[in-house]
């Protein structure tokens, strides 16, 4: 009997999807479930996006398109970058793929040889580990515990880069913590990066338009332009524009890296689906009301969620300043019991919370930080307060 490739023994289904699936199952059984588990936006793109698609469908040629990305989409992406202070890039610096996840997979394939090292902070977005493991890379985790507000320090980075990892993968604003690095923090990390010329730097900044409190979005190339030679900026239409299913992600960086992604595209997918590219170009270049309004709404929701969490004795939640996640330290529950069930770890807490209160969260261990759990607060508005109230009750009932 032929066997699957060895790499498939390292491939795991997403832990986030497993929890979401369990929540869906309970819902199908008639339970009243509030889901804080999946990180999808709760809104649709603006009407101009749908109109652009309708207009395009009228004249669709049905032919293959560009494996780098359509010109209108690349132009719109370059304009967005210029607007956020990253100018001087051309289409040759860019590539589009089927979502940021596909960009990241392509980049890992393009930059890592077997056994090469990739370093990234913990908590991390789950797919970083999965992609590295499928490709047989060596992973160096840089633990950023709640006490340091889940942020990497320059000293940690300096130490991590001493072993010359091939890639340093950085995520700002962060999924799962929602933390955002200030300009000074980015500058301090950039000072370290310039001293380590052997490492590619991927900045997965897909939540860059979702930053609160006037902190602003900052990239290493803003403060140290010479890092452009090694920084690869990753962006996506999924979260800020309410377009996760359209599957469009983009990158900008050195020309040879963009070309490598284009080469992989031409072998994997031939071209980025044209209809999705039309929608993405319209969203990026049209009115920005949707991302702007949603950002303001999420900042308010963040306050409600974080205040509720921090009002629970023993729970601590550093205040996120971006994306739509909160990541409280819930380790105070370990060793306690709920309804006679002993809770040993984050998975026990999430399972008991789902079963007893019908609230779905993701265990922190899915992101490499087992003291936490992730709350994604994009649920329907009317569920937010009741959901937080149920969490408060759950912790109050621990004995
Ligand atoms: N990077 C981060 C940090 C994410 O949170 C996600 C999606 O959850 C992605 C990348 C992937 O985004 P896309 O939908 O564009 O593939």
Short mmCIF file of N, CA and C and ligand atoms in Angstrom, two decimals, residues 16 39-40 97-104 124-125 127-128 171-176 204-207 234-239 243-245 247-250 324-325 374, ligand 1:
data_model
loop_
_atom_site.label_atom_id
_atom_site.label_comp_id
_atom_site.label_asym_id
_atom_site.label_seq_id
_atom_site.Cartn_x
_atom_site.Cartn_y
_atom_site.Cartn_z
N UNK A 16 -7.96 25.88 16.31
CA UNK A 16 -9.03 26.86 16.40
C UNK A 16 -10.29 26.28 15.75
N UNK A 39 -11.72 33.96 14.54
CA UNK A 39 -11.31 35.34 14.26
C UNK A 39 -11.78 35.84 12.91
N UNK A 40 -13.11 35.90 12.73
CA UNK A 40 -13.60 36.43 11.46
C UNK A 40 -14.35 37.73 11.70
N UNK A 97 -1.39 36.69 -3.41
CA UNK A 97 -1.64 35.24 -3.35
C UNK A 97 -3.04 35.01 -2.77
N UNK A 98 -3.37 33.75 -2.57
CA UNK A 98 -4.73 33.39 -2.14
C UNK A 98 -4.83 33.53 -0.61
N UNK A 99 -4.77 34.76 -0.15
CA UNK A 99 -4.79 35.05 1.28
C UNK A 99 -3.37 35.22 1.82
N UNK A 100 -3.28 35.87 3.00
CA UNK A 100 -1.96 36.06 3.62
C UNK A 100 -1.37 34.71 4.03
N UNK A 101 -2.22 33.76 4.36
CA UNK A 101 -1.70 32.44 4.73
C UNK A 101 -0.93 31.84 3.56
N UNK A 102 -1.46 32.00 2.36
CA UNK A 102 -0.78 31.50 1.17
C UNK A 102 0.51 32.26 0.90
N UNK A 103 0.48 33.58 1.15
CA UNK A 103 1.72 34.37 1.04
C UNK A 103 2.76 33.81 2.01
N UNK A 104 2.34 33.58 3.26
CA UNK A 104 3.29 33.11 4.28
C UNK A 104 3.83 31.72 3.92
N UNK A 124 1.93 32.99 19.32
CA UNK A 124 2.04 33.16 17.87
C UNK A 124 0.72 32.75 17.22
N UNK A 125 0.53 33.20 15.99
CA UNK A 125 -0.63 32.74 15.23
C UNK A 125 -0.36 31.28 14.84
N UNK A 127 -0.85 29.11 12.61
CA UNK A 127 -0.36 28.60 11.32
C UNK A 127 1.15 28.75 11.17
N UNK A 128 1.78 29.68 11.94
CA UNK A 128 3.24 29.82 11.81
C UNK A 128 3.91 28.48 12.11
N UNK A 171 4.68 39.67 14.11
CA UNK A 171 3.25 39.90 13.86
C UNK A 171 2.77 41.09 14.69
N UNK A 172 2.31 42.15 13.98
CA UNK A 172 1.94 43.38 14.66
C UNK A 172 0.88 44.14 13.86
N UNK A 173 -0.31 44.40 14.43
CA UNK A 173 -0.89 43.93 15.68
C UNK A 173 -0.98 42.40 15.71
N UNK A 174 -1.04 41.89 16.94
CA UNK A 174 -0.91 40.45 17.11
C UNK A 174 -2.24 39.70 17.15
N UNK A 175 -2.26 38.59 16.47
CA UNK A 175 -3.24 37.54 16.73
C UNK A 175 -2.45 36.45 17.42
N UNK A 176 -2.68 36.12 18.67
CA UNK A 176 -3.92 36.21 19.41
C UNK A 176 -4.03 37.32 20.46
N UNK A 204 4.22 40.19 9.49
CA UNK A 204 2.83 39.83 9.19
C UNK A 204 1.96 40.88 9.87
N UNK A 205 1.58 41.87 9.08
CA UNK A 205 0.90 43.05 9.65
C UNK A 205 -0.50 43.18 9.08
N UNK A 206 -1.20 42.05 8.99
CA UNK A 206 -2.49 42.08 8.29
C UNK A 206 -3.55 42.91 9.03
N UNK A 207 -3.31 43.21 10.32
CA UNK A 207 -4.27 44.04 11.07
C UNK A 207 -3.80 45.50 11.13
N UNK A 234 3.64 41.80 4.95
CA UNK A 234 2.52 40.95 4.52
C UNK A 234 1.21 41.64 4.91
N UNK A 235 0.27 41.66 3.98
CA UNK A 235 -1.00 42.34 4.19
C UNK A 235 -2.12 41.43 3.68
N UNK A 236 -3.35 41.75 4.03
CA UNK A 236 -4.47 40.88 3.63
C UNK A 236 -5.75 41.69 3.54
N UNK A 237 -6.66 41.23 2.71
CA UNK A 237 -7.98 41.84 2.61
C UNK A 237 -8.94 41.24 3.64
N UNK A 238 -8.57 40.12 4.26
CA UNK A 238 -9.53 39.32 5.01
C UNK A 238 -10.21 40.06 6.15
N UNK A 239 -9.43 40.64 7.04
CA UNK A 239 -9.98 41.09 8.32
C UNK A 239 -10.53 42.49 8.27
N UNK A 243 -13.51 40.51 4.21
CA UNK A 243 -13.43 39.70 2.99
C UNK A 243 -12.63 38.40 3.18
N UNK A 244 -12.82 37.68 4.30
CA UNK A 244 -11.96 36.50 4.50
C UNK A 244 -12.14 35.44 3.43
N UNK A 245 -13.37 35.28 2.93
CA UNK A 245 -13.60 34.22 1.96
C UNK A 245 -13.18 34.57 0.53
N UNK A 247 -10.26 35.58 -0.27
CA UNK A 247 -8.91 35.03 -0.32
C UNK A 247 -7.92 35.86 -1.13
N UNK A 248 -7.64 37.03 -0.64
CA UNK A 248 -6.59 37.85 -1.25
C UNK A 248 -5.63 38.33 -0.16
N UNK A 249 -4.34 38.00 -0.34
CA UNK A 249 -3.28 38.51 0.53
C UNK A 249 -2.18 39.07 -0.35
N UNK A 250 -1.39 39.98 0.22
CA UNK A 250 -0.36 40.65 -0.57
C UNK A 250 0.95 40.69 0.21
N UNK A 324 -8.88 42.28 16.85
CA UNK A 324 -10.13 42.12 17.60
C UNK A 324 -10.06 40.94 18.55
N UNK A 325 -8.92 40.88 19.25
CA UNK A 325 -8.69 39.77 20.17
C UNK A 325 -8.30 40.30 21.54
N UNK A 374 -7.90 32.77 24.11
CA UNK A 374 -8.17 33.87 23.19
C UNK A 374 -9.66 34.11 23.05
N1 LIG B 1 -1.78 36.31 9.77
C1 LIG B 1 -2.47 36.48 10.89
C2 LIG B 1 -1.79 37.07 12.08
C3 LIG B 1 -3.81 36.07 10.96
O1 LIG B 1 -4.51 36.27 12.09
C4 LIG B 1 -4.41 35.49 9.82
C5 LIG B 1 -5.80 35.01 9.86
O2 LIG B 1 -6.38 34.75 10.89
C6 LIG B 1 -3.65 35.37 8.66
C7 LIG B 1 -2.33 35.78 8.67
C8 LIG B 1 -4.23 34.79 7.41
O3 LIG B 1 -5.05 35.69 6.75
P1 LIG B 1 -5.71 35.35 5.35
O4 LIG B 1 -7.17 35.19 5.60
O5 LIG B 1 -5.40 36.53 4.47
O6 LIG B 1 -5.08 34.12 4.84
#
